[in-house]
Structure formats: C-alpha cells, structure tokens
Amino acid sequence: MVDWQQKIAPLQRLTIAPGQLQNQQISLNIQQQHYLSRVLRLRPGDRFIAMDGQGQWWLAQLQPGAEPAQVLETIPVQTELPVPVTLMAAPPKGNSFDEVVRQATELGVTTIVPVLSDRTLVNPSLQRLERWQRIAQEAAEQSERQVVPQILAPRPLKVWLQVQDWASCGRYFCVTRHPCPHLLDCLEAARQPGILVLTGPEGGWTEAEMQQAIVAGYQPVSLGCRILRAATAPLTALSLIAATLESSRGTLAKGGRVP
Ligand code: SAM
C-alpha cells in the first residue's frame, strides 16, 4: 500500500484550472511554467502536485521543454472538513482581512462572504477581492487543502441574510454584551450539513442588525467573556468549528470519518 503522506510530503503544489487537464496532460500557462522552472527550480523529470482547487490532486511530472506536464496518477487525499464551513464577516479597515483570509483558509473554510454592515468602514474594491482570492489560493496550497475557498463579492448584511443556500446549515451569529450560549456548546449539541458563522465590524452590530439576523434564523452566540478584535473573532470561531468537527468531541462521536 502506498504511503501517500510520505510520498508527497516533499512535493510542491500548483493550482490549475480544470480545463488545463486533458488526456493526462496539463497545459501550463506562462506564469505556471515560470513558477515551476524559475521560482521552484524544477527540472524535466521532477514531480509536483497539481490541484484543481475543487477536491482533486494529481502527481504530475515536468517533461523536457517544461510544457505540458504529464499526470502520473491521482492522489487519494482527504484534508477537508467533513461539512462545508462558511465565514461571513465584516472586513475591518486596513489590511487585516488579508490575514483573516489566509488563516481562515488554513482552518478549513469553504467560502468567505464579506459583509457590509451599518458600521462597516470599508467597501472592498475589485482589486482587493482578487488579492483575497490569490491569498486563499496560496494558503490552500501551503496548508495542503483540496479545495481553494471561494471569496464572494461584498453585499449588505440584509442581502446575505435572505440567501436561502445556507438555510439548512447551522447559522451562528457572534454577538458581544448579550447573554447567549457559547458557540462551542451549540456546535456540540448539533449535527448539521454545513456551518455558517457570522462576525461583525470593529464597531459591532447595531440592535437593528441583531434583530434582522435573529428573524432570519441565525442563532446568536458568544465566543467568551472578552471582546475580540474584528480580525480575531472569525479565527476564534473557525478554530472552534474545525476542532469540533475533527475531534472526538464532534464528528467522531457522532459516527463521522477519521480525519
Ligand atoms: N465594540 C464592539 C462591541 O461591543 O460589540 C466590538 C465589536 S468586536 C471588535 C467585532 C465583532 O467580533 C463583534 O461584532 C462580534 O461579531 C465579534 N466578537 C468579538 N468578541 C466577541 C465575543 N466575546 N463573543 C462573540 N462575538 C464576539
């Protein structure tokens, strides 16, 4: 039996678009050829891992002339959380959401949804969104994810609250200064086909926003007795979610898969 963890540990990862793979050959674009041969200094015959960002990994080999690369075999991996996890968050001002995107990707998030709330101070530009998508791709490669998280375009909170795609998920709404159950207790008590967690801006939610979220079916939750920064709260929530899903406190105790 192949020990894939040992076999692939030293190999570099490259995200490809699904259309680049045909008949076991990967057509590499100029940037990818530059990255593999100049940045990583791979030579013909060297191997790397190609990932499509949607769950598939392949062991690939550079050919003489660098292009196309040859697929040698499919790599059976499972590094994703057992259910999709969505982070809906109001980006703080400055660059701190860059790190939220990077670390949320490392923690296993599937989709990141920027929210414009009453007290949000920034409306991210298209360039900023593209930057976040690049950061998510790099972080997915580095953390050996199968899936590159998708970053959606920012919308006002009241628009996101009406989206029905998440209606079957456990939807948790992080609030300060209100008596409500801890997120961890809610996660342990439930088994859901997906999880969505919503965190607010530097200035917090308005009372009207809290009411809208509750009416839309979101469960208000606490992350503890201290006030966390707008960039800290999403990562705290995602750490609790990942730990619950992957530890014996969560999925395993409920008959889920071994990570
Ligand atoms: N002055 C604001 C307030 O009192 O709500 C602080 C907002 S905090 C910097 C930004 C966001 O992080 C909050 O809107 C909330 O979603 C989340 N957050 C921070 N600390 C939290 C905690 N202890 N429990 C739940 N959510 C928290």
PDB file of C-alpha atoms and ligand atoms in Angstrom:
ATOM      1  CA  MET A   1       0.000   0.000   0.000  1.00  0.00           C
ATOM      2  CA  VAL A   2       1.376   3.437  -0.981  1.00  0.00           C
ATOM      3  CA  ASP A   3       2.060   5.734   1.975  1.00  0.00           C
ATOM      4  CA  TRP A   4       0.903   8.890   0.222  1.00  0.00           C
ATOM      5  CA  GLN A   5       1.672  11.184   3.152  1.00  0.00           C
ATOM      6  CA  GLN A   6       5.357  10.190   2.964  1.00  0.00           C
ATOM      7  CA  LYS A   7       5.453  10.166  -0.810  1.00  0.00           C
ATOM      8  CA  ILE A   8       4.020  13.653  -1.348  1.00  0.00           C
ATOM      9  CA  ALA A   9       5.462  15.450   1.685  1.00  0.00           C
ATOM     10  CA  PRO A  10       8.449  17.000  -0.165  1.00  0.00           C
ATOM     11  CA  LEU A  11       6.494  17.950  -3.308  1.00  0.00           C
ATOM     12  CA  GLN A  12       5.374  21.466  -4.229  1.00  0.00           C
ATOM     13  CA  ARG A  13       1.749  22.214  -5.094  1.00  0.00           C
ATOM     14  CA  LEU A  14       0.345  24.075  -8.070  1.00  0.00           C
ATOM     15  CA  THR A  15      -3.302  25.020  -8.543  1.00  0.00           C
ATOM     16  CA  ILE A  16      -4.559  24.502 -12.090  1.00  0.00           C
ATOM     17  CA  ALA A  17      -7.861  25.372 -13.749  1.00  0.00           C
ATOM     18  CA  PRO A  18      -9.953  22.262 -14.531  1.00  0.00           C
ATOM     19  CA  GLY A  19      -9.712  22.955 -18.296  1.00  0.00           C
ATOM     20  CA  GLN A  20      -5.901  22.695 -18.207  1.00  0.00           C
ATOM     21  CA  LEU A  21      -6.032  18.914 -17.767  1.00  0.00           C
ATOM     22  CA  GLN A  22      -6.774  16.835 -20.860  1.00  0.00           C
ATOM     23  CA  ASN A  23      -5.763  13.249 -21.716  1.00  0.00           C
ATOM     24  CA  GLN A  24      -3.492  13.041 -18.668  1.00  0.00           C
ATOM     25  CA  GLN A  25      -1.562  16.155 -19.772  1.00  0.00           C
ATOM     26  CA  ILE A  26      -1.559  19.526 -18.024  1.00  0.00           C
ATOM     27  CA  SER A  27      -1.080  22.521 -20.308  1.00  0.00           C
ATOM     28  CA  LEU A  28       0.823  25.052 -18.208  1.00  0.00           C
ATOM     29  CA  ASN A  29       0.461  28.789 -18.781  1.00  0.00           C
ATOM     30  CA  ILE A  30       3.471  31.115 -18.875  1.00  0.00           C
ATOM     31  CA  GLN A  31       3.160  32.110 -15.205  1.00  0.00           C
ATOM     32  CA  GLN A  32       2.947  28.468 -14.098  1.00  0.00           C
ATOM     33  CA  GLN A  33       5.961  27.497 -16.248  1.00  0.00           C
ATOM     34  CA  HIS A  34       7.910  30.409 -14.739  1.00  0.00           C
ATOM     35  CA  TYR A  35       6.845  29.432 -11.212  1.00  0.00           C
ATOM     36  CA  LEU A  36       7.802  25.771 -11.629  1.00  0.00           C
ATOM     37  CA  SER A  37      11.075  26.195 -13.504  1.00  0.00           C
ATOM     38  CA  ARG A  38      12.386  29.565 -12.266  1.00  0.00           C
ATOM     39  CA  VAL A  39      10.911  30.012  -8.782  1.00  0.00           C
ATOM     40  CA  LEU A  40      10.831  26.369  -7.637  1.00  0.00           C
ATOM     41  CA  ARG A  41      13.752  25.417  -9.961  1.00  0.00           C
ATOM     42  CA  LEU A  42      12.144  22.132 -11.014  1.00  0.00           C
ATOM     43  CA  ARG A  43      13.783  20.330 -13.956  1.00  0.00           C
ATOM     44  CA  PRO A  44      12.376  17.863 -16.518  1.00  0.00           C
ATOM     45  CA  GLY A  45      11.598  14.635 -14.679  1.00  0.00           C
ATOM     46  CA  ASP A  46      10.847  16.436 -11.405  1.00  0.00           C
ATOM     47  CA  ARG A  47       7.443  15.850  -9.862  1.00  0.00           C
ATOM     48  CA  PHE A  48       4.890  18.199  -8.336  1.00  0.00           C
ATOM     49  CA  ILE A  49       1.293  18.039  -7.160  1.00  0.00           C
ATOM     50  CA  ALA A  50      -1.367  19.593  -9.366  1.00  0.00           C
ATOM     51  CA  MET A  51      -4.616  20.517  -7.606  1.00  0.00           C
ATOM     52  CA  ASP A  52      -7.792  21.779  -9.227  1.00  0.00           C
ATOM     53  CA  GLY A  53      -8.962  23.632  -6.117  1.00  0.00           C
ATOM     54  CA  GLN A  54     -12.194  21.634  -6.172  1.00  0.00           C
ATOM     55  CA  GLY A  55     -11.043  18.475  -4.419  1.00  0.00           C
ATOM     56  CA  GLN A  56      -8.713  16.638  -6.858  1.00  0.00           C
ATOM     57  CA  TRP A  57      -4.943  16.175  -6.597  1.00  0.00           C
ATOM     58  CA  TRP A  58      -2.649  14.577  -9.173  1.00  0.00           C
ATOM     59  CA  LEU A  59       1.006  13.546  -9.103  1.00  0.00           C
ATOM     60  CA  ALA A  60       2.486  15.278 -12.169  1.00  0.00           C
ATOM     61  CA  GLN A  61       5.894  15.314 -13.834  1.00  0.00           C
ATOM     62  CA  LEU A  62       7.635  18.022 -15.831  1.00  0.00           C
ATOM     63  CA  GLN A  63       8.578  16.960 -19.373  1.00  0.00           C
ATOM     64  CA  PRO A  64      11.551  18.147 -21.444  1.00  0.00           C
ATOM     65  CA  GLY A  65      10.530  21.591 -22.692  1.00  0.00           C
ATOM     66  CA  ALA A  66       8.518  22.065 -19.466  1.00  0.00           C
ATOM     67  CA  GLU A  67       5.116  22.007 -21.167  1.00  0.00           C
ATOM     68  CA  PRO A  68       2.759  20.139 -20.995  1.00  0.00           C
ATOM     69  CA  ALA A  69       3.291  18.297 -17.719  1.00  0.00           C
ATOM     70  CA  GLN A  70       2.380  14.607 -17.559  1.00  0.00           C
ATOM     71  CA  VAL A  71      -0.110  13.301 -14.995  1.00  0.00           C
ATOM     72  CA  LEU A  72       1.309  10.127 -13.416  1.00  0.00           C
ATOM     73  CA  GLU A  73      -1.541   9.227 -11.083  1.00  0.00           C
ATOM     74  CA  THR A  74      -4.386  10.531  -8.974  1.00  0.00           C
ATOM     75  CA  ILE A  75      -3.522  11.156  -5.333  1.00  0.00           C
ATOM     76  CA  PRO A  76      -6.190   9.966  -2.889  1.00  0.00           C
ATOM     77  CA  VAL A  77      -6.289  12.686  -0.227  1.00  0.00           C
ATOM     78  CA  GLN A  78      -8.786  13.840   2.350  1.00  0.00           C
ATOM     79  CA  THR A  79      -7.789  17.076   4.039  1.00  0.00           C
ATOM     80  CA  GLU A  80     -11.165  18.835   4.040  1.00  0.00           C
ATOM     81  CA  LEU A  81     -13.505  19.295   6.979  1.00  0.00           C
ATOM     82  CA  PRO A  82     -16.432  16.840   6.840  1.00  0.00           C
ATOM     83  CA  VAL A  83     -19.004  19.566   6.099  1.00  0.00           C
ATOM     84  CA  PRO A  84     -18.727  22.918   4.262  1.00  0.00           C
ATOM     85  CA  VAL A  85     -17.961  25.863   6.520  1.00  0.00           C
ATOM     86  CA  THR A  86     -18.812  29.427   5.529  1.00  0.00           C
ATOM     87  CA  LEU A  87     -17.342  32.531   7.142  1.00  0.00           C
ATOM     88  CA  MET A  88     -19.452  35.651   6.756  1.00  0.00           C
ATOM     89  CA  ALA A  89     -17.534  38.613   8.175  1.00  0.00           C
ATOM     90  CA  ALA A  90     -17.405  42.392   8.083  1.00  0.00           C
ATOM     91  CA  PRO A  91     -13.856  43.226   6.883  1.00  0.00           C
ATOM     92  CA  PRO A  92     -12.037  45.580   9.264  1.00  0.00           C
ATOM     93  CA  LYS A  93     -10.278  48.638   7.855  1.00  0.00           C
ATOM     94  CA  GLY A  94      -6.633  48.353   6.772  1.00  0.00           C
ATOM     95  CA  ASN A  95      -5.112  45.091   5.586  1.00  0.00           C
ATOM     96  CA  SER A  96      -6.012  42.845   8.499  1.00  0.00           C
ATOM     97  CA  PHE A  97      -8.616  40.926   6.469  1.00  0.00           C
ATOM     98  CA  ASP A  98      -5.720  39.572   4.366  1.00  0.00           C
ATOM     99  CA  GLU A  99      -4.616  37.543   7.397  1.00  0.00           C
ATOM    100  CA  VAL A 100      -8.216  36.550   8.144  1.00  0.00           C
ATOM    101  CA  VAL A 101      -8.475  35.097   4.614  1.00  0.00           C
ATOM    102  CA  ARG A 102      -5.112  33.323   4.930  1.00  0.00           C
ATOM    103  CA  GLN A 103      -5.772  31.815   8.351  1.00  0.00           C
ATOM    104  CA  ALA A 104      -9.426  31.003   7.656  1.00  0.00           C
ATOM    105  CA  THR A 105      -8.187  29.006   4.645  1.00  0.00           C
ATOM    106  CA  GLU A 106      -5.698  27.160   6.841  1.00  0.00           C
ATOM    107  CA  LEU A 107      -8.516  26.367   9.261  1.00  0.00           C
ATOM    108  CA  GLY A 108     -10.609  24.780   6.513  1.00  0.00           C
ATOM    109  CA  VAL A 109     -13.202  27.380   5.493  1.00  0.00           C
ATOM    110  CA  THR A 110     -15.009  26.647   2.211  1.00  0.00           C
ATOM    111  CA  THR A 111     -16.491  30.071   1.400  1.00  0.00           C
ATOM    112  CA  ILE A 112     -15.702  33.578   2.659  1.00  0.00           C
ATOM    113  CA  VAL A 113     -18.508  36.112   2.427  1.00  0.00           C
ATOM    114  CA  PRO A 114     -17.568  39.779   3.062  1.00  0.00           C
ATOM    115  CA  VAL A 115     -20.442  41.675   4.688  1.00  0.00           C
ATOM    116  CA  LEU A 116     -21.183  45.389   4.537  1.00  0.00           C
ATOM    117  CA  SER A 117     -22.873  46.294   7.815  1.00  0.00           C
ATOM    118  CA  ASP A 118     -24.172  49.569   9.231  1.00  0.00           C
ATOM    119  CA  ARG A 119     -20.839  50.193  10.972  1.00  0.00           C
ATOM    120  CA  THR A 120     -18.508  48.721   8.327  1.00  0.00           C
ATOM    121  CA  LEU A 121     -15.914  51.340   7.427  1.00  0.00           C
ATOM    122  CA  VAL A 122     -14.672  49.793   4.165  1.00  0.00           C
ATOM    123  CA  ASN A 123     -16.228  48.686   0.870  1.00  0.00           C
ATOM    124  CA  PRO A 124     -13.578  46.412  -0.672  1.00  0.00           C
ATOM    125  CA  SER A 125     -12.603  47.123  -4.297  1.00  0.00           C
ATOM    126  CA  LEU A 126     -12.467  44.510  -7.065  1.00  0.00           C
ATOM    127  CA  GLN A 127      -8.642  44.573  -6.763  1.00  0.00           C
ATOM    128  CA  ARG A 128      -8.942  43.784  -3.060  1.00  0.00           C
ATOM    129  CA  LEU A 129     -11.241  40.838  -3.804  1.00  0.00           C
ATOM    130  CA  GLU A 130      -8.788  39.497  -6.388  1.00  0.00           C
ATOM    131  CA  ARG A 131      -5.996  39.862  -3.832  1.00  0.00           C
ATOM    132  CA  TRP A 132      -8.001  37.886  -1.253  1.00  0.00           C
ATOM    133  CA  GLN A 133      -8.664  35.150  -3.834  1.00  0.00           C
ATOM    134  CA  ARG A 134      -4.898  34.909  -4.560  1.00  0.00           C
ATOM    135  CA  ILE A 135      -4.148  34.753  -0.826  1.00  0.00           C
ATOM    136  CA  ALA A 136      -6.724  31.952  -0.440  1.00  0.00           C
ATOM    137  CA  GLN A 137      -5.099  30.011  -3.288  1.00  0.00           C
ATOM    138  CA  GLU A 138      -1.590  30.370  -1.806  1.00  0.00           C
ATOM    139  CA  ALA A 139      -2.835  29.397   1.658  1.00  0.00           C
ATOM    140  CA  ALA A 140      -4.711  26.384   0.246  1.00  0.00           C
ATOM    141  CA  GLU A 141      -1.531  25.162  -1.483  1.00  0.00           C
ATOM    142  CA  GLN A 142       0.602  25.768   1.619  1.00  0.00           C
ATOM    143  CA  SER A 143      -1.830  24.094   4.014  1.00  0.00           C
ATOM    144  CA  GLU A 144      -2.431  21.119   1.680  1.00  0.00           C
ATOM    145  CA  ARG A 145      -6.111  21.825   1.186  1.00  0.00           C
ATOM    146  CA  GLN A 146      -8.004  20.059  -1.577  1.00  0.00           C
ATOM    147  CA  VAL A 147     -10.337  22.997  -2.042  1.00  0.00           C
ATOM    148  CA  VAL A 148      -9.471  26.650  -2.624  1.00  0.00           C
ATOM    149  CA  PRO A 149     -12.076  28.695  -0.719  1.00  0.00           C
ATOM    150  CA  GLN A 150     -14.263  30.927  -2.795  1.00  0.00           C
ATOM    151  CA  ILE A 151     -14.416  34.633  -1.873  1.00  0.00           C
ATOM    152  CA  LEU A 152     -17.782  36.174  -2.753  1.00  0.00           C
ATOM    153  CA  ALA A 153     -18.308  39.832  -3.664  1.00  0.00           C
ATOM    154  CA  PRO A 154     -19.317  42.005  -0.671  1.00  0.00           C
ATOM    155  CA  ARG A 155     -23.040  42.657  -0.133  1.00  0.00           C
ATOM    156  CA  PRO A 156     -25.042  44.381   2.619  1.00  0.00           C
ATOM    157  CA  LEU A 157     -25.941  42.216   5.613  1.00  0.00           C
ATOM    158  CA  LYS A 158     -29.655  42.318   4.861  1.00  0.00           C
ATOM    159  CA  VAL A 159     -28.998  40.876   1.364  1.00  0.00           C
ATOM    160  CA  TRP A 160     -26.902  37.987   2.699  1.00  0.00           C
ATOM    161  CA  LEU A 161     -29.451  37.229   5.416  1.00  0.00           C
ATOM    162  CA  GLN A 162     -32.052  36.453   2.734  1.00  0.00           C
ATOM    163  CA  VAL A 163     -29.871  33.942   0.829  1.00  0.00           C
ATOM    164  CA  GLN A 164     -31.552  30.541   1.080  1.00  0.00           C
ATOM    165  CA  ASP A 165     -28.498  28.444   0.079  1.00  0.00           C
ATOM    166  CA  TRP A 166     -27.413  28.384   3.715  1.00  0.00           C
ATOM    167  CA  ALA A 167     -30.877  27.768   5.198  1.00  0.00           C
ATOM    168  CA  SER A 168     -30.100  24.129   6.067  1.00  0.00           C
ATOM    169  CA  CYS A 169     -26.757  24.993   7.717  1.00  0.00           C
ATOM    170  CA  GLY A 170     -26.222  25.711  11.359  1.00  0.00           C
ATOM    171  CA  ARG A 171     -26.063  29.533  11.196  1.00  0.00           C
ATOM    172  CA  TYR A 172     -24.318  31.263  14.093  1.00  0.00           C
ATOM    173  CA  PHE A 173     -24.159  34.966  14.683  1.00  0.00           C
ATOM    174  CA  CYS A 174     -21.371  36.172  17.034  1.00  0.00           C
ATOM    175  CA  VAL A 175     -22.518  38.938  19.366  1.00  0.00           C
ATOM    176  CA  THR A 176     -20.933  40.721  22.298  1.00  0.00           C
ATOM    177  CA  ARG A 177     -22.529  42.010  25.514  1.00  0.00           C
ATOM    178  CA  HIS A 178     -25.704  39.927  25.207  1.00  0.00           C
ATOM    179  CA  PRO A 179     -26.466  36.774  27.158  1.00  0.00           C
ATOM    180  CA  CYS A 180     -26.358  33.902  24.686  1.00  0.00           C
ATOM    181  CA  PRO A 181     -24.924  30.368  24.525  1.00  0.00           C
ATOM    182  CA  HIS A 182     -21.273  29.779  23.713  1.00  0.00           C
ATOM    183  CA  LEU A 183     -20.601  28.737  20.094  1.00  0.00           C
ATOM    184  CA  LEU A 184     -18.845  25.588  21.320  1.00  0.00           C
ATOM    185  CA  ASP A 185     -21.928  24.401  23.210  1.00  0.00           C
ATOM    186  CA  CYS A 186     -24.127  24.984  20.151  1.00  0.00           C
ATOM    187  CA  LEU A 187     -21.747  23.079  17.866  1.00  0.00           C
ATOM    188  CA  GLU A 188     -21.513  20.090  20.169  1.00  0.00           C
ATOM    189  CA  ALA A 189     -25.264  19.887  20.504  1.00  0.00           C
ATOM    190  CA  ALA A 190     -25.951  19.765  16.771  1.00  0.00           C
ATOM    191  CA  ARG A 191     -25.123  17.761  13.667  1.00  0.00           C
ATOM    192  CA  GLN A 192     -25.606  19.828  10.540  1.00  0.00           C
ATOM    193  CA  PRO A 193     -24.964  19.500   6.795  1.00  0.00           C
ATOM    194  CA  GLY A 194     -22.966  22.751   6.899  1.00  0.00           C
ATOM    195  CA  ILE A 195     -21.963  25.543   9.256  1.00  0.00           C
ATOM    196  CA  LEU A 196     -22.032  29.286   8.735  1.00  0.00           C
ATOM    197  CA  VAL A 197     -20.557  31.736  11.221  1.00  0.00           C
ATOM    198  CA  LEU A 198     -21.112  35.494  11.053  1.00  0.00           C
ATOM    199  CA  THR A 199     -18.838  38.037  12.772  1.00  0.00           C
ATOM    200  CA  GLY A 200     -19.168  41.810  12.954  1.00  0.00           C
ATOM    201  CA  PRO A 201     -17.177  45.001  12.309  1.00  0.00           C
ATOM    202  CA  GLU A 202     -14.941  46.990  14.672  1.00  0.00           C
ATOM    203  CA  GLY A 203     -17.920  48.968  15.951  1.00  0.00           C
ATOM    204  CA  GLY A 204     -20.080  45.863  16.466  1.00  0.00           C
ATOM    205  CA  TRP A 205     -23.621  45.186  15.215  1.00  0.00           C
ATOM    206  CA  THR A 206     -26.474  47.639  15.607  1.00  0.00           C
ATOM    207  CA  GLU A 207     -29.559  46.459  17.524  1.00  0.00           C
ATOM    208  CA  ALA A 208     -31.489  46.516  14.228  1.00  0.00           C
ATOM    209  CA  GLU A 209     -28.950  44.176  12.588  1.00  0.00           C
ATOM    210  CA  MET A 210     -29.132  41.781  15.516  1.00  0.00           C
ATOM    211  CA  GLN A 211     -32.904  41.642  15.206  1.00  0.00           C
ATOM    212  CA  GLN A 212     -32.671  41.068  11.423  1.00  0.00           C
ATOM    213  CA  ALA A 213     -30.270  38.163  11.932  1.00  0.00           C
ATOM    214  CA  ILE A 214     -32.452  36.555  14.582  1.00  0.00           C
ATOM    215  CA  VAL A 215     -35.564  36.919  12.396  1.00  0.00           C
ATOM    216  CA  ALA A 216     -33.613  35.318   9.515  1.00  0.00           C
ATOM    217  CA  GLY A 217     -32.965  32.272  11.708  1.00  0.00           C
ATOM    218  CA  TYR A 218     -29.394  32.937  12.874  1.00  0.00           C
ATOM    219  CA  GLN A 219     -28.522  31.751  16.391  1.00  0.00           C
ATOM    220  CA  PRO A 220     -26.764  34.446  18.478  1.00  0.00           C
ATOM    221  CA  VAL A 221     -23.634  33.019  20.120  1.00  0.00           C
ATOM    222  CA  SER A 222     -20.801  34.119  22.380  1.00  0.00           C
ATOM    223  CA  LEU A 223     -17.088  33.497  21.881  1.00  0.00           C
ATOM    224  CA  GLY A 224     -16.321  34.108  25.565  1.00  0.00           C
ATOM    225  CA  CYS A 225     -16.269  36.920  28.087  1.00  0.00           C
ATOM    226  CA  ARG A 226     -13.639  39.100  26.429  1.00  0.00           C
ATOM    227  CA  ILE A 227     -14.143  41.406  23.427  1.00  0.00           C
ATOM    228  CA  LEU A 228     -12.158  40.095  20.466  1.00  0.00           C
ATOM    229  CA  ARG A 229     -10.930  42.268  17.609  1.00  0.00           C
ATOM    230  CA  ALA A 230     -12.869  42.083  14.365  1.00  0.00           C
ATOM    231  CA  ALA A 231      -9.931  40.139  12.863  1.00  0.00           C
ATOM    232  CA  THR A 232      -9.626  37.785  15.856  1.00  0.00           C
ATOM    233  CA  ALA A 233     -13.288  36.766  16.226  1.00  0.00           C
ATOM    234  CA  PRO A 234     -13.569  34.923  12.854  1.00  0.00           C
ATOM    235  CA  LEU A 235     -10.443  32.861  13.546  1.00  0.00           C
ATOM    236  CA  THR A 236     -11.575  32.013  17.077  1.00  0.00           C
ATOM    237  CA  ALA A 237     -14.938  30.835  15.750  1.00  0.00           C
ATOM    238  CA  LEU A 238     -13.351  28.815  12.924  1.00  0.00           C
ATOM    239  CA  SER A 239     -10.871  27.176  15.325  1.00  0.00           C
ATOM    240  CA  LEU A 240     -13.761  26.009  17.499  1.00  0.00           C
ATOM    241  CA  ILE A 241     -15.665  24.739  14.445  1.00  0.00           C
ATOM    242  CA  ALA A 242     -12.681  22.835  12.998  1.00  0.00           C
ATOM    243  CA  ALA A 243     -11.797  21.328  16.380  1.00  0.00           C
ATOM    244  CA  THR A 244     -15.360  20.227  16.986  1.00  0.00           C
ATOM    245  CA  LEU A 245     -15.723  18.685  13.529  1.00  0.00           C
ATOM    246  CA  GLU A 246     -12.400  16.848  13.613  1.00  0.00           C
ATOM    247  CA  SER A 247     -12.089  15.757  17.229  1.00  0.00           C
ATOM    248  CA  SER A 248     -13.811  13.026  19.153  1.00  0.00           C
ATOM    249  CA  ARG A 249     -15.989  15.732  20.737  1.00  0.00           C
ATOM    250  CA  GLY A 250     -17.713  16.269  17.411  1.00  0.00           C
ATOM    251  CA  THR A 251     -17.806  14.205  14.249  1.00  0.00           C
ATOM    252  CA  LEU A 252     -16.195  11.031  15.547  1.00  0.00           C
ATOM    253  CA  ALA A 253     -18.511  10.772  18.491  1.00  0.00           C
ATOM    254  CA  LYS A 254     -21.377  11.098  16.020  1.00  0.00           C
ATOM    255  CA  GLY A 255     -20.076   8.449  13.628  1.00  0.00           C
ATOM    256  CA  GLY A 256     -18.164  10.696  11.228  1.00  0.00           C
ATOM    257  CA  ARG A 257     -14.956   9.917   9.395  1.00  0.00           C
ATOM    258  CA  VAL A 258     -11.476   9.717  10.926  1.00  0.00           C
ATOM    259  CA  PRO A 259      -9.523  12.810   9.760  1.00  0.00           C
TER     260      PRO A 259
HETATM  261  N1  SAM B   1     -17.447  47.441  20.437  1.00  0.00           N
HETATM  262  C1  SAM B   1     -17.951  46.288  19.739  1.00  0.00           C
HETATM  263  C2  SAM B   1     -18.997  45.566  20.559  1.00  0.00           C
HETATM  264  O1  SAM B   1     -19.104  45.820  21.731  1.00  0.00           O
HETATM  265  O2  SAM B   1     -19.702  44.712  20.010  1.00  0.00           O
HETATM  266  C3  SAM B   1     -16.808  45.364  19.489  1.00  0.00           C
HETATM  267  C4  SAM B   1     -17.021  44.570  18.258  1.00  0.00           C
HETATM  268  S1  SAM B   1     -15.811  43.322  18.028  1.00  0.00           S
HETATM  269  C5  SAM B   1     -14.366  44.263  17.844  1.00  0.00           C
HETATM  270  C6  SAM B   1     -16.130  42.772  16.407  1.00  0.00           C
HETATM  271  C7  SAM B   1     -17.021  41.558  16.273  1.00  0.00           C
HETATM  272  O3  SAM B   1     -16.348  40.421  16.767  1.00  0.00           O
HETATM  273  C8  SAM B   1     -18.339  41.590  17.012  1.00  0.00           C
HETATM  274  O4  SAM B   1     -19.336  42.284  16.282  1.00  0.00           O
HETATM  275  C9  SAM B   1     -18.660  40.122  17.148  1.00  0.00           C
HETATM  276  O5  SAM B   1     -19.229  39.603  15.966  1.00  0.00           O
HETATM  277  C10 SAM B   1     -17.281  39.514  17.323  1.00  0.00           C
HETATM  278  N2  SAM B   1     -16.906  39.316  18.727  1.00  0.00           N
HETATM  279  C11 SAM B   1     -15.871  39.876  19.377  1.00  0.00           C
HETATM  280  N3  SAM B   1     -15.791  39.403  20.634  1.00  0.00           N
HETATM  281  C12 SAM B   1     -16.806  38.524  20.774  1.00  0.00           C
HETATM  282  C13 SAM B   1     -17.246  37.691  21.846  1.00  0.00           C
HETATM  283  N4  SAM B   1     -16.634  37.668  23.022  1.00  0.00           N
HETATM  284  N5  SAM B   1     -18.335  36.899  21.633  1.00  0.00           N
HETATM  285  C14 SAM B   1     -18.965  36.907  20.445  1.00  0.00           C
HETATM  286  N6  SAM B   1     -18.599  37.676  19.393  1.00  0.00           N
HETATM  287  C15 SAM B   1     -17.527  38.466  19.556  1.00  0.00           C
END
